[in-house]
Coordinates of C-alpha atoms and ligand atoms in Angstrom, one line a residue:
X1 CA -13.9 3.8 1.0
X2 CA -10.9 4.0 -1.1
X3 CA -11.3 7.6 -1.8
X4 CA -12.1 8.6 1.8
X5 CA -8.9 6.7 2.9
X6 CA -6.9 8.7 0.2
X7 CA -8.4 12.0 1.9
X8 CA -7.8 10.7 5.4
X9 CA -4.4 10.1 4.6
X10 CA -3.9 13.4 2.5
X11 CA -5.4 15.2 5.8
X12 CA -3.0 13.5 8.1
X13 CA 0.1 14.3 6.3
X14 CA -0.7 18.0 5.8
X15 CA -1.3 17.7 9.8
X16 CA 1.8 16.3 10.4
X17 CA 3.8 18.4 8.2
X18 CA 2.7 21.6 9.6
X19 CA 3.3 20.4 13.0
X20 CA 6.8 19.3 12.7
X21 CA 9.0 20.5 15.6
X22 CA 12.4 19.5 15.0
X23 CA 12.6 18.3 18.7
X24 CA 14.9 15.3 19.8
X25 CA 13.5 12.6 21.9
X26 CA 14.9 11.6 25.3
X27 CA 15.9 8.0 25.8
X28 CA 14.9 6.5 28.9
X29 CA 13.3 3.0 30.0
X30 CA 9.5 3.9 30.0
X31 CA 7.2 2.5 27.3
X32 CA 6.4 5.8 25.8
X33 CA 9.2 8.3 24.9
X34 CA 9.7 10.5 28.0
X35 CA 8.5 14.1 28.4
X36 CA 10.0 16.9 31.0
X37 CA 7.2 18.6 33.3
X38 CA 3.5 18.7 31.8
X39 CA 4.9 19.9 28.4
X40 CA 3.9 17.7 25.3
X41 CA 6.5 15.9 23.7
X42 CA 6.2 15.9 19.9
X43 CA 8.0 12.8 18.4
X44 CA 8.5 13.2 14.4
X45 CA 8.5 9.9 12.7
X46 CA 9.2 9.9 8.7
X47 CA 7.9 7.1 6.8
X48 CA 8.8 6.2 3.2
X49 CA 7.1 3.8 1.3
X50 CA 8.7 2.4 -2.0
X51 CA 5.4 3.4 -3.8
X52 CA 2.0 4.7 -2.8
X53 CA 0.6 2.6 -5.8
X54 CA 0.7 -0.8 -4.4
X55 CA -2.7 -2.5 -2.8
X56 CA -0.6 -4.1 0.0
X57 CA 1.4 -1.4 0.9
X58 CA -1.2 1.0 1.1
X59 CA -3.2 -1.0 3.7
X60 CA 0.2 -1.3 5.6
X61 CA 0.8 2.5 5.8
X62 CA -2.7 3.3 6.5
X63 CA -2.6 1.0 9.5
X64 CA 1.2 2.6 10.7
X65 CA -0.9 6.1 11.2
X66 CA -3.8 4.6 12.7
X67 CA -2.0 2.6 15.2
X68 CA 0.4 5.8 15.9
X69 CA -2.8 7.8 16.5
X70 CA -3.9 5.2 19.2
X71 CA -0.7 5.8 21.0
X72 CA -0.8 9.6 21.2
X73 CA -1.3 10.7 25.2
X74 CA -1.4 14.2 26.9
X75 CA 2.4 13.9 27.1
X76 CA 3.5 12.3 23.6
X77 CA 2.2 13.5 20.4
X78 CA 3.3 11.3 17.5
X79 CA 3.8 13.4 14.2
X80 CA 3.6 11.1 11.4
X81 CA 4.9 12.0 7.9
X82 CA 4.6 9.4 5.1
X83 CA 6.0 9.8 1.8
X84 CA 5.8 8.1 -1.7
X85 CA 9.1 6.7 -2.8
X86 CA 7.4 6.5 -6.6
X87 CA 9.3 3.4 -7.1
X88 CA 12.2 5.5 -7.4
X89 CA 15.7 5.0 -5.1
X90 CA 16.9 8.7 -5.8
X91 CA 13.5 10.2 -4.9
X92 CA 13.4 8.0 -1.8
X93 CA 17.0 8.7 -0.9
X94 CA 16.3 12.5 -1.3
X95 CA 13.2 12.0 1.4
X96 CA 15.3 10.2 3.8
X97 CA 18.1 13.1 3.6
X98 CA 15.3 15.5 4.1
X99 CA 14.0 13.5 7.3
X100 CA 17.5 13.4 8.8
X101 CA 18.2 17.1 7.8
X102 CA 15.4 18.2 10.0
X103 CA 16.3 15.8 12.7
X104 CA 13.5 13.4 12.7
X105 CA 13.4 11.4 16.0
X106 CA 12.9 7.7 14.1
X107 CA 12.5 6.7 10.7
X108 CA 10.2 3.8 9.3
X109 CA 11.7 2.7 5.6
X110 CA 10.2 0.6 3.0
X111 CA 13.1 0.6 0.6
X112 CA 12.7 0.9 -3.2
X113 CA 15.9 -1.1 -3.7
X114 CA 16.6 -3.3 -0.8
X115 CA 20.6 -3.1 -1.9
X116 CA 20.4 0.4 -0.9
X117 CA 20.0 -0.3 2.8
X118 CA 23.7 0.0 3.2
X119 CA 23.8 3.6 2.4
X120 CA 20.5 4.6 4.2
X121 CA 21.9 2.9 7.2
X122 CA 25.2 4.5 7.2
X123 CA 23.3 8.1 7.0
X124 CA 20.9 7.2 9.9
X125 CA 23.9 6.1 11.7
X126 CA 26.1 9.5 11.0
X127 CA 22.8 11.2 12.6
X128 CA 22.2 8.7 15.1
X129 CA 18.7 8.4 14.4
X130 CA 17.1 4.8 14.9
X131 CA 15.8 3.4 11.4
X132 CA 13.3 0.5 11.0
X133 CA 13.0 -1.5 7.7
X134 CA 10.0 -2.9 6.5
X135 CA 8.6 -5.3 3.9
X136 CA 11.4 -5.5 1.5
X137 CA 14.2 -7.4 3.4
X138 CA 18.0 -6.1 3.4
X139 CA 20.8 -8.5 3.1
X140 CA 22.0 -10.2 6.4
X141 CA 25.3 -8.7 5.6
X142 CA 24.0 -5.1 5.8
X143 CA 22.1 -5.7 8.7
X144 CA 25.2 -6.7 10.4
X145 CA 27.2 -3.7 9.5
X146 CA 27.3 -2.1 12.3
X147 CA 27.4 -5.2 14.7
X148 CA 29.8 -4.3 17.8
X149 CA 29.5 -0.5 17.5
X150 CA 27.1 2.2 19.3
X151 CA 24.8 1.8 16.3
X152 CA 24.1 -1.8 16.8
X153 CA 20.4 -2.5 17.9
X154 CA 19.4 0.9 16.6
X155 CA 18.2 -0.2 13.1
X156 CA 16.3 -3.7 12.4
X157 CA 14.1 -5.1 10.0
X158 CA 10.3 -6.2 10.7
X159 CA 8.9 -8.3 8.3
X160 CA 7.5 -11.6 7.2
X161 CA 9.7 -14.7 6.4
X162 CA 8.7 -15.2 2.7
X163 CA 10.0 -18.8 2.8
X164 CA 6.6 -19.5 4.5
X165 CA 4.4 -17.7 2.2
X166 CA 5.9 -19.7 -0.6
X167 CA 5.5 -23.2 1.2
X168 CA 1.9 -22.4 2.0
X169 CA 1.2 -21.6 -1.5
X170 CA 2.7 -24.8 -2.7
X171 CA 0.8 -26.8 0.3
X172 CA -2.3 -25.2 -1.0
X173 CA -2.2 -26.8 -4.4
X174 CA -0.5 -30.2 -3.1
X175 CA -3.3 -30.6 -0.6
X176 CA -5.8 -30.4 -3.7
X177 CA -7.4 -33.8 -4.3
X178 CA -5.8 -34.1 -7.6
X179 CA -2.7 -32.1 -6.6
X180 CA -3.4 -29.7 -8.9
X181 CA -2.3 -32.5 -11.8
X182 CA -5.5 -31.8 -14.0
X183 CA -4.3 -34.2 -16.6
X184 CA -3.2 -36.9 -14.2
X185 CA 0.4 -37.2 -15.8
X186 CA 2.2 -37.0 -12.7
X187 CA 3.6 -33.4 -13.8
X188 CA 2.4 -30.0 -12.6
X189 CA 2.6 -27.7 -15.4
X190 CA 2.8 -24.2 -14.0
X191 CA 3.0 -20.4 -14.6
X192 CA 4.9 -18.3 -12.2
X193 CA 4.1 -14.6 -11.9
X194 CA 7.1 -13.3 -10.2
X195 CA 6.9 -9.8 -8.4
X196 CA 10.3 -8.3 -8.8
X197 CA 13.5 -10.4 -9.2
X198 CA 15.5 -8.3 -6.8
X199 CA 13.0 -8.7 -3.9
X200 CA 13.6 -11.4 -1.4
X201 CA 9.9 -11.9 -1.1
X202 CA 9.5 -12.5 -4.9
X203 CA 12.7 -14.8 -4.7
X204 CA 11.5 -17.2 -1.6
X205 CA 8.0 -17.4 -2.9
X206 CA 9.1 -18.5 -6.3
X207 CA 11.4 -20.7 -4.9
X208 CA 9.7 -22.5 -1.9
X209 CA 6.1 -22.8 -3.6
X210 CA 7.6 -24.9 -6.0
X211 CA 10.0 -26.9 -3.9
X212 CA 7.1 -27.6 -1.3
X213 CA 4.8 -28.6 -3.6
X214 CA 7.3 -31.3 -4.9
X215 CA 8.1 -32.5 -1.5
X216 CA 4.3 -32.7 -0.3
X217 CA 2.8 -34.0 -3.7
X218 CA 5.7 -36.4 -4.7
X219 CA 5.2 -35.2 -8.3
X220 CA 7.1 -33.6 -10.8
X221 CA 6.8 -30.0 -12.3
X222 CA 7.1 -28.3 -15.3
X223 CA 7.6 -24.4 -15.7
X224 CA 6.0 -23.3 -18.7
X225 CA 6.4 -19.5 -17.8
X226 CA 8.3 -17.3 -15.3
X227 CA 8.0 -13.5 -15.7
X228 CA 8.3 -10.6 -13.9
X229 CA 5.1 -8.7 -12.9
X230 CA 6.2 -5.7 -10.7
X231 CA 3.5 -6.8 -8.0
X232 CA 1.1 -5.1 -10.5
X233 CA -2.3 -6.0 -11.5
X234 CA -2.1 -5.0 -15.1
X235 CA 1.0 -7.0 -15.5
X236 CA -0.6 -10.3 -14.0
X237 CA -3.3 -10.0 -16.7
X238 CA -0.9 -9.7 -19.5
X239 CA 1.5 -12.3 -18.3
X240 CA -1.5 -14.8 -17.9
X241 CA -3.2 -13.9 -21.0
X242 CA -0.1 -14.5 -23.0
X243 CA 0.4 -17.8 -21.3
X244 CA -2.8 -19.1 -21.7
X245 CA -2.4 -18.2 -25.3
X246 CA 0.5 -19.8 -26.0
X247 CA 0.1 -22.9 -23.8
X248 CA -3.6 -23.3 -23.8
X249 CA -5.2 -26.4 -21.6
X250 CA -1.4 -27.3 -20.6
X251 CA -1.5 -24.5 -18.0
X252 CA -2.7 -26.3 -14.6
X253 CA -1.5 -23.8 -12.2
X254 CA -0.6 -20.5 -11.6
X255 CA 1.3 -19.4 -8.6
X256 CA 1.4 -15.7 -8.1
X257 CA 4.1 -13.9 -5.9
X258 CA 0.8 -11.4 -4.7
X259 CA -2.7 -11.0 -5.0
X260 CA -2.7 -8.1 -7.2
X261 CA -0.9 -10.0 -10.1
X262 CA -3.5 -12.7 -9.1
X263 CA -6.4 -10.5 -9.6
X264 CA -5.0 -9.5 -13.1
X265 CA -4.6 -13.4 -13.9
X266 CA -8.1 -14.3 -12.7
X267 CA -9.4 -11.6 -15.2
X268 CA -7.2 -13.3 -18.0
X269 CA -8.5 -16.7 -17.2
X270 CA -11.9 -15.9 -17.4
X271 CA -11.6 -13.8 -20.4
X272 CA -9.9 -17.1 -22.0
X273 CA -12.9 -19.1 -21.0
X274 CA -11.2 -21.4 -18.3
X275 CA -12.7 -21.8 -14.9
X276 CA -10.7 -21.5 -11.3
X277 CA -11.0 -24.9 -9.7
X278 CA -12.4 -27.0 -12.7
X279 CA -9.6 -26.5 -15.3
X280 CA -7.2 -24.5 -13.8
X281 CA -6.0 -23.3 -10.2
X282 CA -4.5 -20.2 -9.0
X283 CA -2.8 -18.9 -5.8
X284 CA -1.6 -15.9 -4.4
X285 CA -0.3 -13.9 -1.3
X286 CA -1.6 -11.4 0.7
X287 CA -5.1 -12.2 1.4
X288 CA -6.4 -8.9 0.1
X289 CA -10.2 -8.4 0.9
X290 CA -11.2 -9.1 -3.0
X291 CA -9.2 -12.1 -2.9
X292 CA -10.7 -13.4 0.3
X293 CA -14.0 -12.9 -1.3
X294 CA -12.8 -15.0 -4.2
X295 CA -11.5 -17.8 -2.2
X296 CA -14.5 -18.1 -0.2
X297 CA -16.7 -18.5 -3.7
X298 CA -14.0 -20.5 -5.5
X299 CA -13.0 -17.9 -7.7
X300 CA -9.4 -18.4 -6.5
X301 CA -7.8 -21.5 -5.0
X302 CA -6.1 -19.8 -2.1
X303 CA -4.0 -17.3 -0.8
X304 CA -1.6 -16.4 2.1
X305 CA -2.5 -13.5 4.5
X306 CA 0.5 -11.2 4.7
X307 CA -0.3 -9.7 8.1
X308 CA 0.0 -5.9 7.3
X309 CA -1.9 -5.0 10.8
X310 CA 0.7 -7.5 12.7
X311 CA 3.6 -6.0 10.9
X312 CA 2.8 -2.7 11.1
X313 CA 2.1 -2.8 14.7
X314 CA 5.3 -4.4 15.3
X315 CA 7.3 -1.7 13.3
X316 CA 5.6 1.1 15.5
X317 CA 6.5 -0.8 18.6
X318 CA 10.1 -1.4 17.8
X319 CA 10.2 2.1 16.6
X320 CA 9.2 3.2 20.0
X321 CA 11.4 0.9 21.9
X322 CA 14.5 2.5 19.8
X323 CA 13.2 5.9 20.8
X324 CA 13.3 4.6 24.3
X325 CA 17.0 3.5 24.1
X326 CA 16.3 0.0 24.2
X327 CA 18.5 -2.1 22.2
X328 CA 16.5 -3.8 19.0
X329 CA 17.1 -7.4 17.4
X330 CA 18.2 -7.5 14.3
X331 CA 14.9 -9.1 12.8
X332 CA 11.6 -9.2 13.8
X333 CA 9.2 -11.7 12.3
X334 CA 5.5 -12.1 11.8
X335 CA 3.8 -15.0 10.8
X336 CA 1.9 -15.9 7.4
X337 CA -1.4 -17.7 7.5
X338 CA -2.6 -19.7 4.8
X339 CA -6.1 -18.9 3.4
X340 CA -8.4 -21.5 1.7
X341 CA -12.0 -21.7 1.1
X342 CA -12.7 -24.0 4.2
Ligands
LIG1 C1 4.9 -8.1 -0.8 C2 3.9 -7.9 -0.9 C3 3.4 -7.5 -2.4 C4 3.9 -6.1 -2.4 C5 5.7 -6.4 -2.1 C6 6.2 -5.0 -1.9 O1 5.4 -8.5 0.6 O2 3.2 -9.4 -0.6 O3 2.2 -7.5 -2.4 O4 3.5 -5.3 -1.6 O5 5.6 -6.6 -0.8 O6 7.4 -4.8 -1.5

């Protein structure tokens, strides 16, 4: 299935590159970008993903392409070029420069470093190309930098409010009959596996999982480990393995900023002879298919659905609005959903 998807994505990319037309889109009030006469209008969409090797963003980018395909008509064809930022901001900036030089009609950008938003917005403004940021939220200051100018409403952020996902994680643990406090001493001993401390999703999930847990459970907490795992399964495994070696049965709960790292943690938990739901709890975010199965069978305590379908469709809808000359909001939010066995 994965192979098939990779082939499909590669095929689509080849297609879209060969079909680039460099035409600019008219701006009108219609739902799809307008065309003149019976001619088919080609709309070039440039997408840059922070890195392809990320489970959640792999689902997300595939859905951007799928959804654009459903919007092709006799009069409008969307040529979608998706590029791999390879976790390297310089590389991604280069890709964006190329999209701009080739006069792409609209860009959808999953920044490598959210702090680069300001530079990217400047570039897009100079070329008057709409820009939709996804998944990695730029600062409010950057998002407001062209308020009151002609470029206001031509760039936006589409994402989910990571505070909500953190709160849901905290609630999943607080709602357990023993509130996750396995030894009953009134203090929750936890390990925090952090995605990337520069990323707002990681910051908010780390903060709000714990604050919401305390509020809902009324118990105290003790952080045993707080380590950066870069959203990566292998890192989640390493961090958990060393935490369990160091703290053994003291570890009651593992909060993981995402499911990939949680999957690594689950491997380390079973290698250490511990059993989720009996002598340890673990909660992630994303609701990857594999994790949904684990939650169902009790192999994970819970997760939070990070709705890649809702977010990708919203990003595409907003891109089309911008192409039609509609003024965009500064942010568009998609809800998270709590996922537990029941
Ligand atoms: C988060 C997601 C993570 C990872 C990250 C990349 O929203 O939960 O799994 O994909 O985005 O920025």
